[in-house]
Amino acid sequence: MSKTRTPKLWRLLAAIFALALVAAACGGTDDDPATDTTEAMEDDAETTEAMEDDDAETTEAMEDDDGEAMAGGTISMAIVAPSAKDDLAFTQSMVDSIAALDGDIDLQITDGTFVVEEAAAAIRGYAEAGVEVIVAHGTQYGGSLAEIAPDFPETTFVWGTASDTQGLDNIFAYYPAADEGGYVLGTIAAAISESGNIGIVGPVEAGDAVAYIDGFANGAKDNGATDVSIVYTGSFGDVALAAETAQAHITNGADVLSGSAQMVVGAVGVAAQNGVPWFGTQANQASLAPDLVVASQVYHWEGVLQQVLDARAAGTLGGEVFEINLGNGGLVIEFNDGYPLDPAVKTAAEATIAAVADGSQSTGV
Amino acid sequence: MQRLFGAAVPLLAALVAFACGAIMLVAVGADPVEGLRALVDQAVGSGPRIATTLVRATPLLLVGAGITIAFRASVVNIGGEGQIVAGALLSTIVAIQLPNLPGILLVPLVLIAGALGGAVWGAIPGALKAYASVNEILSTIMLNLVAVQFMNFLLRGWLIDPLEVERGTRIPQTARLSENATLPALIPGSRLHLGVLVAVLAAIGAYVLLWRTPLGFRLRAVGHSPEAAKAAGIPVKKSIVTALALSGSLSGLAGAILVFGSESVRMVTDGSAAGFTGSAGFNGIVAALFGGLHPLWTIPSSFLFGGLLTGATGLQRALQVPAALAVALNGIVVIFVVSSAKVRTRLDQLANARSEMKEVLKDA
Amino acid sequence: MLEYLEAIFSVAVLASGIRLATPYLLAGLGETVGQRSGVLNLGVDGVMQLSAFFAYWTVLVHENLWLGIGVSVLVGLVMGIIYAIVTVFFEAQQGISGIGIFLFGLGFSDLMFQKNVGTPRFVKSLPDVRIPVLSDLPVLGEALFSHSVVIYGAFLLVPAVAWLLRKTTFGMNVRAVGENPQAADSLGVSAQRTRFIAILIGNVLAGLAGGALVLQLGVFQPNLTQGLGFIAVALVYFGAWRPSGVMVGALLYGLVAASVLQLKALQLIPRSYSDIAAMAPAVLTIAALVILAGRVKAPAALTRPFARH
């Protein structure tokens, strides 16, 4: 009995299977929700177009010149970065910075490549395609760069966050003095906190997250905060854990929160639900909670990048390390107008910014 | 004829899967033909690119070969990620402790250390399964989580580059490891390093072990029927531990190769397993499966997936399609290929039935 | 020592543990039904990621939480149909096809997020509903009866699933098929149909788990689950294939995680050991498995494809 039934059943199932997969695959192009996101989609389409044009142009440009591009023509740049280009954090800070540069720049982006091998392939690919300045925006790419950079002596590689150029003269390195902005934000946090209890949500205790958090804690304590609680959840990605951490801080009496890394969106959500002010870092996080983000420490790499381009134009392809800090304008405290910050506190904060910038105030980190 | 067709079924399944990939490309507004061209070009378009593909395939092949060993003994090893990390950590520690050993000694030593680290991390779930009846799927998953935190702990603390502490940058990475431990290039000046050869040899070794040695026979016997194996006097529990330890040792070897081969001169973490392994622990399962869970077929299969992964970066660069598409595509390939096994048996059955029918008709 | 205990046994930790436990519980309950019928689904995590993304996207666009929940269930259903066809009719190797579903879900949700949303934006999250009278109970009232609807629903599903498995004809069929599909089939219980439906139930609950997770947080990120679905599968073994056992496992996992966070927040765990502390849920689960394992028996036909001859 089953035998006679099988073929039909087969055909039917195969058809359903195919349909289901196609449906699943096409689920995303559903007309309805797409209408509301067309803006985003169009943006993407534009970049894609721009990209295609770029490819053609750069190859041409490369063929007929060697020095022209440096002498003020179009500069081709590429970013290879570990997280998404619109992550409201580390990667976005670099993308925004390049967008803010003056002059004609052909920018290509490979994002979401936290795997070193993938990034290495992308970096090499850009170098082969003749891109002049390649930003390897991830500490972990250093090993690959050391291998790739010598093969492309005409290309400038910009690598961060890192504090050495690995002895190569076509690598520039950059890193943020994240403790400086952290310190300033910490003093503001202490000023607006009524309980003197401040909670911080961190990822893994490492890198610029530690600098930011330690600076923040010192700033808060120096300005009268009695209790600064720091929790490292152990994950850069666990949004739920970050949310529960924020909740724990609030339950323990914290009335101001801050945190670093991509998973903090979970903590910002909890802060927003409980009406607790939030301080951001890396990129301007005001869009996440327009009336509760007090201020963000934003990484502005424009200065560093401009110096890189100028150096390249003058014939220096690398070999220097740049630090961004409050003093050189690489770190900027961006206040959010949506939050009603007491003008006196803001004035005091601006004084602190100046003091940290000129070195008269130590961050204690 | 039908048999030939039967053999082609997995390939057909893969083609259908790639057709789905094309649909996804269209869905995200990219030209599928252009996408495919970029993908192939990036994967095998030039000598260095082929080298990259092979290097990328290396951990997949090692994990995959390990999976075939475990599978033949009827154990599922989902702990590749943790075993890679364990192997990498132990080999890193060895290199840090013995930086002045000449390369001829240090290279084999770090590879052995990697295999040992992975073997231990594999033997734990093996022992838990054999002696405490803890299902290995769970324990390997849990041990992946433990390994990641352990890696973060060590790279933040004991193993951190002293310079990182001094500068205050505190990036969780080791100091530059001894150059003596760097895997030598197979072709001077290329990225193709010893690890690729080691992986291929390991896969051949897995084949020899499974089908040409008494140990392999025992493992397969246990996989086939634990009861029968026990009746035949084969130590079933020990075999299960051995299978997972061997499987883990190959993943651990992949970990050592990731540290000392793939352009890295140090071990660095972004806080997750995938940031170090590139999900090789999972993608290796895919490669093994695509190779029909046979160590030798896993070799070309791994190279194929290595190419797919490398190609995906080309795809992203050319069309700005997120690399996540390649991950989704991998999943679809797996789903179609596992499903096709049944179609193939059905076709074989059908062929048999027909020939039987013909004979019956002839007789009539 | 006392301060450690005081920190752990607090209303806040209990409430936080319950919130953390809910996605594990929902996904684990679904997986229980599937495994009782003899089907292992390692793709739970992928299904959760897909349903989480589509639920989030729906709420982002339509601003309707119920529609979001509905979409998460629908995504679970579609993925369930796919997985059921693959494992029941194509008799595919279950462990590996589950990995396929996982990879697809991980990659596709990421792709869709990047293409359609990009920068994380908040949607409204599920509101807490205080249950009158009960929520005013001293101490426990606040911890147990001031949660979102989905959390109450998840815990109410525990007895419901237990009843389904133990008291209904369908449940008996599921258990029979999970033990010996050939025998069940010969007695007129269609093993294929029973497994098909069990898989659908399992995936719908996994979908709901993804929806619950994302709508509790109000925001989506690629790889939102961070392997949560795999742990949920582990908790089914932990719970010895019983809904109540799965609940205990999920609560243990959630409460340990919440306790660790609280101890860190009160600075009772030295910061340099934060990663070691983060291992606690996984290590304790393994330890519990070692103690419990051997006393319970898995469904005999678990992971074995059924072929009618």
PDB file of C-alpha atoms in Angstrom, chain A residues 2 5 9-10 13 16-17 20-21 24-25 27-28 32-34 36-37 40-41 44 84 86-88 92 111 204-205 210 214 228-235 237-241 243-245 247-249 251-252 262-263 265-266 268-269 273 288, chain C residues 12 15-17 19-20 54 57 60-62 78-79 81-82 85-86 89-90 104 108 112 114-122 125 192 196 213 216-226 257 261-262 264-267 271-272 274-275 278 308-309:
ATOM      1  CA  SER A   2       2.642   2.413   0.971  1.00  0.00           C
ATOM      2  CA  ARG A   5       1.384   6.066  -2.428  1.00  0.00           C
ATOM      3  CA  LEU A   9       3.761  11.938  -1.775  1.00  0.00           C
ATOM      4  CA  TRP A  10       7.309  12.474  -2.922  1.00  0.00           C
ATOM      5  CA  LEU A  13       6.770  17.009  -0.547  1.00  0.00           C
ATOM      6  CA  ILE A  16       6.438  21.975  -0.552  1.00  0.00           C
ATOM      7  CA  PHE A  17      10.082  21.796   0.396  1.00  0.00           C
ATOM      8  CA  ALA A  20       9.080  26.629   1.805  1.00  0.00           C
ATOM      9  CA  LEU A  21      12.721  27.367   1.181  1.00  0.00           C
ATOM     10  CA  ALA A  24      11.965  31.551   3.648  1.00  0.00           C
ATOM     11  CA  ALA A  25      14.588  33.004   1.376  1.00  0.00           C
ATOM     12  CA  GLY A  27      10.618  36.423   3.319  1.00  0.00           C
ATOM     13  CA  GLY A  28      12.822  39.444   3.541  1.00  0.00           C
ATOM     14  CA  ASP A  32       4.764  45.416   3.253  1.00  0.00           C
ATOM     15  CA  PRO A  33       7.582  46.039   5.703  1.00  0.00           C
ATOM     16  CA  ALA A  34       9.846  47.039   2.854  1.00  0.00           C
ATOM     17  CA  ASP A  36       8.963  51.573   5.639  1.00  0.00           C
ATOM     18  CA  THR A  37      12.563  50.657   5.190  1.00  0.00           C
ATOM     19  CA  ALA A  40      17.598  52.229   4.257  1.00  0.00           C
ATOM     20  CA  MET A  41      17.353  50.086   1.176  1.00  0.00           C
ATOM     21  CA  ASP A  44      22.305  50.601   0.344  1.00  0.00           C
ATOM     22  CA  ALA A  84      28.827  46.268  11.074  1.00  0.00           C
ATOM     23  CA  ASP A  86      26.371  51.056  11.300  1.00  0.00           C
ATOM     24  CA  ASP A  87      26.986  49.491  14.708  1.00  0.00           C
ATOM     25  CA  LEU A  88      26.714  52.793  16.597  1.00  0.00           C
ATOM     26  CA  GLN A  92      30.739  53.306  12.639  1.00  0.00           C
ATOM     27  CA  ASP A 111      32.571  45.052   7.451  1.00  0.00           C
ATOM     28  CA  VAL A 204      35.290  41.350  28.548  1.00  0.00           C
ATOM     29  CA  GLU A 205      37.771  43.217  30.706  1.00  0.00           C
ATOM     30  CA  VAL A 210      38.839  48.970  30.240  1.00  0.00           C
ATOM     31  CA  ASP A 214      38.428  52.873  34.538  1.00  0.00           C
ATOM     32  CA  VAL A 228      30.709  52.823  41.296  1.00  0.00           C
ATOM     33  CA  SER A 229      29.848  49.256  40.372  1.00  0.00           C
ATOM     34  CA  ILE A 230      31.597  47.732  37.369  1.00  0.00           C
ATOM     35  CA  VAL A 231      30.367  44.479  35.854  1.00  0.00           C
ATOM     36  CA  TYR A 232      32.094  42.715  32.994  1.00  0.00           C
ATOM     37  CA  THR A 233      29.505  40.273  31.620  1.00  0.00           C
ATOM     38  CA  GLY A 234      32.105  38.175  29.802  1.00  0.00           C
ATOM     39  CA  SER A 235      30.597  38.730  26.361  1.00  0.00           C
ATOM     40  CA  GLY A 237      27.488  40.051  22.131  1.00  0.00           C
ATOM     41  CA  ASP A 238      25.109  38.927  24.853  1.00  0.00           C
ATOM     42  CA  VAL A 239      22.441  41.628  24.799  1.00  0.00           C
ATOM     43  CA  ALA A 240      20.203  39.848  27.306  1.00  0.00           C
ATOM     44  CA  LEU A 241      22.983  39.566  29.854  1.00  0.00           C
ATOM     45  CA  ALA A 243      20.150  44.090  29.979  1.00  0.00           C
ATOM     46  CA  GLU A 244      19.996  42.057  33.185  1.00  0.00           C
ATOM     47  CA  THR A 245      23.233  43.651  34.368  1.00  0.00           C
ATOM     48  CA  GLN A 247      18.647  45.885  35.778  1.00  0.00           C
ATOM     49  CA  ALA A 248      20.808  44.618  38.642  1.00  0.00           C
ATOM     50  CA  HIS A 249      22.591  47.982  38.858  1.00  0.00           C
ATOM     51  CA  THR A 251      17.901  47.482  41.645  1.00  0.00           C
ATOM     52  CA  ASN A 252      21.026  48.052  43.702  1.00  0.00           C
ATOM     53  CA  GLN A 262      28.148  46.423  21.048  1.00  0.00           C
ATOM     54  CA  MET A 263      25.978  44.533  23.527  1.00  0.00           C
ATOM     55  CA  VAL A 265      22.100  48.287  23.505  1.00  0.00           C
ATOM     56  CA  GLY A 266      20.466  45.847  25.921  1.00  0.00           C
ATOM     57  CA  VAL A 268      20.427  51.197  27.135  1.00  0.00           C
ATOM     58  CA  GLY A 269      16.998  49.618  26.679  1.00  0.00           C
ATOM     59  CA  GLN A 273      12.514  51.785  30.476  1.00  0.00           C
ATOM     60  CA  LEU A 288      19.071  54.949  21.039  1.00  0.00           C
TER      61      LEU A 288
ATOM     62  CA  ALA C  12      15.764  41.065  42.183  1.00  0.00           C
ATOM     63  CA  ALA C  15      12.993  38.095  39.030  1.00  0.00           C
ATOM     64  CA  SER C  16      16.065  38.464  36.842  1.00  0.00           C
ATOM     65  CA  GLY C  17      16.634  34.704  36.810  1.00  0.00           C
ATOM     66  CA  ARG C  19      13.419  36.591  32.872  1.00  0.00           C
ATOM     67  CA  LEU C  20      16.681  34.999  31.739  1.00  0.00           C
ATOM     68  CA  PHE C  54      11.278  38.865  11.999  1.00  0.00           C
ATOM     69  CA  TRP C  57      11.215  43.823  12.254  1.00  0.00           C
ATOM     70  CA  LEU C  60       9.621  48.039  14.154  1.00  0.00           C
ATOM     71  CA  VAL C  61       7.425  48.547  11.114  1.00  0.00           C
ATOM     72  CA  HIS C  62       3.922  47.957  12.456  1.00  0.00           C
ATOM     73  CA  VAL C  78       7.685  27.535   8.548  1.00  0.00           C
ATOM     74  CA  MET C  79      11.035  26.358   9.892  1.00  0.00           C
ATOM     75  CA  ILE C  81       7.728  22.387   8.205  1.00  0.00           C
ATOM     76  CA  ILE C  82      11.171  22.524   6.606  1.00  0.00           C
ATOM     77  CA  ILE C  85      10.260  17.397   5.776  1.00  0.00           C
ATOM     78  CA  VAL C  86      14.020  17.059   5.980  1.00  0.00           C
ATOM     79  CA  PHE C  89      10.404  12.363   4.933  1.00  0.00           C
ATOM     80  CA  PHE C  90      13.974  12.612   3.742  1.00  0.00           C
ATOM     81  CA  PHE C 104      20.905  29.236   7.916  1.00  0.00           C
ATOM     82  CA  PHE C 108      19.964  34.814   7.173  1.00  0.00           C
ATOM     83  CA  MET C 112      18.215  40.563   6.728  1.00  0.00           C
ATOM     84  CA  GLN C 114      22.008  44.392   7.873  1.00  0.00           C
ATOM     85  CA  LYS C 115      20.025  44.926   4.706  1.00  0.00           C
ATOM     86  CA  ASN C 116      16.770  46.126   6.230  1.00  0.00           C
ATOM     87  CA  VAL C 117      17.561  47.695   9.578  1.00  0.00           C
ATOM     88  CA  GLY C 118      21.294  48.273  10.013  1.00  0.00           C
ATOM     89  CA  THR C 119      21.595  50.528  13.014  1.00  0.00           C
ATOM     90  CA  PRO C 120      19.897  49.056  16.067  1.00  0.00           C
ATOM     91  CA  ARG C 121      16.720  50.920  16.976  1.00  0.00           C
ATOM     92  CA  PHE C 122      14.458  50.194  19.892  1.00  0.00           C
ATOM     93  CA  SER C 125       9.124  45.919  24.596  1.00  0.00           C
ATOM     94  CA  GLN C 192       5.679   9.992  10.330  1.00  0.00           C
ATOM     95  CA  PHE C 196       5.788  15.762  11.871  1.00  0.00           C
ATOM     96  CA  LEU C 213      13.706  37.129  23.862  1.00  0.00           C
ATOM     97  CA  GLN C 216      11.673  41.505  26.123  1.00  0.00           C
ATOM     98  CA  LEU C 217      14.833  43.377  25.092  1.00  0.00           C
ATOM     99  CA  GLY C 218      13.169  45.609  22.523  1.00  0.00           C
ATOM    100  CA  VAL C 219      16.166  45.470  20.219  1.00  0.00           C
ATOM    101  CA  PHE C 220      17.789  43.022  17.822  1.00  0.00           C
ATOM    102  CA  GLN C 221      21.441  42.406  17.012  1.00  0.00           C
ATOM    103  CA  PRO C 222      23.014  39.800  14.759  1.00  0.00           C
ATOM    104  CA  ASN C 223      23.601  36.572  16.684  1.00  0.00           C
ATOM    105  CA  LEU C 224      21.245  37.802  19.370  1.00  0.00           C
ATOM    106  CA  THR C 225      20.898  34.390  20.990  1.00  0.00           C
ATOM    107  CA  GLN C 226      24.627  33.741  21.496  1.00  0.00           C
ATOM    108  CA  ALA C 257      23.525  33.590  35.597  1.00  0.00           C
ATOM    109  CA  LEU C 261      25.682  39.148  37.716  1.00  0.00           C
ATOM    110  CA  GLN C 262      24.436  40.295  41.099  1.00  0.00           C
ATOM    111  CA  LYS C 264      29.644  41.005  40.282  1.00  0.00           C
ATOM    112  CA  ALA C 265      27.465  44.111  40.626  1.00  0.00           C
ATOM    113  CA  LEU C 266      28.013  44.114  44.388  1.00  0.00           C
ATOM    114  CA  GLN C 267      31.722  43.634  43.702  1.00  0.00           C
ATOM    115  CA  ARG C 271      36.926  41.553  38.550  1.00  0.00           C
ATOM    116  CA  SER C 272      39.915  39.554  37.387  1.00  0.00           C
ATOM    117  CA  SER C 274      34.825  37.624  35.877  1.00  0.00           C
ATOM    118  CA  ASP C 275      35.351  35.115  33.048  1.00  0.00           C
ATOM    119  CA  ALA C 278      30.837  33.457  33.601  1.00  0.00           C
ATOM    120  CA  ARG C 308       8.676   2.212   6.822  1.00  0.00           C
ATOM    121  CA  HIS C 309       9.568  -1.005   5.053  1.00  0.00           C
TER     122      HIS C 309
END
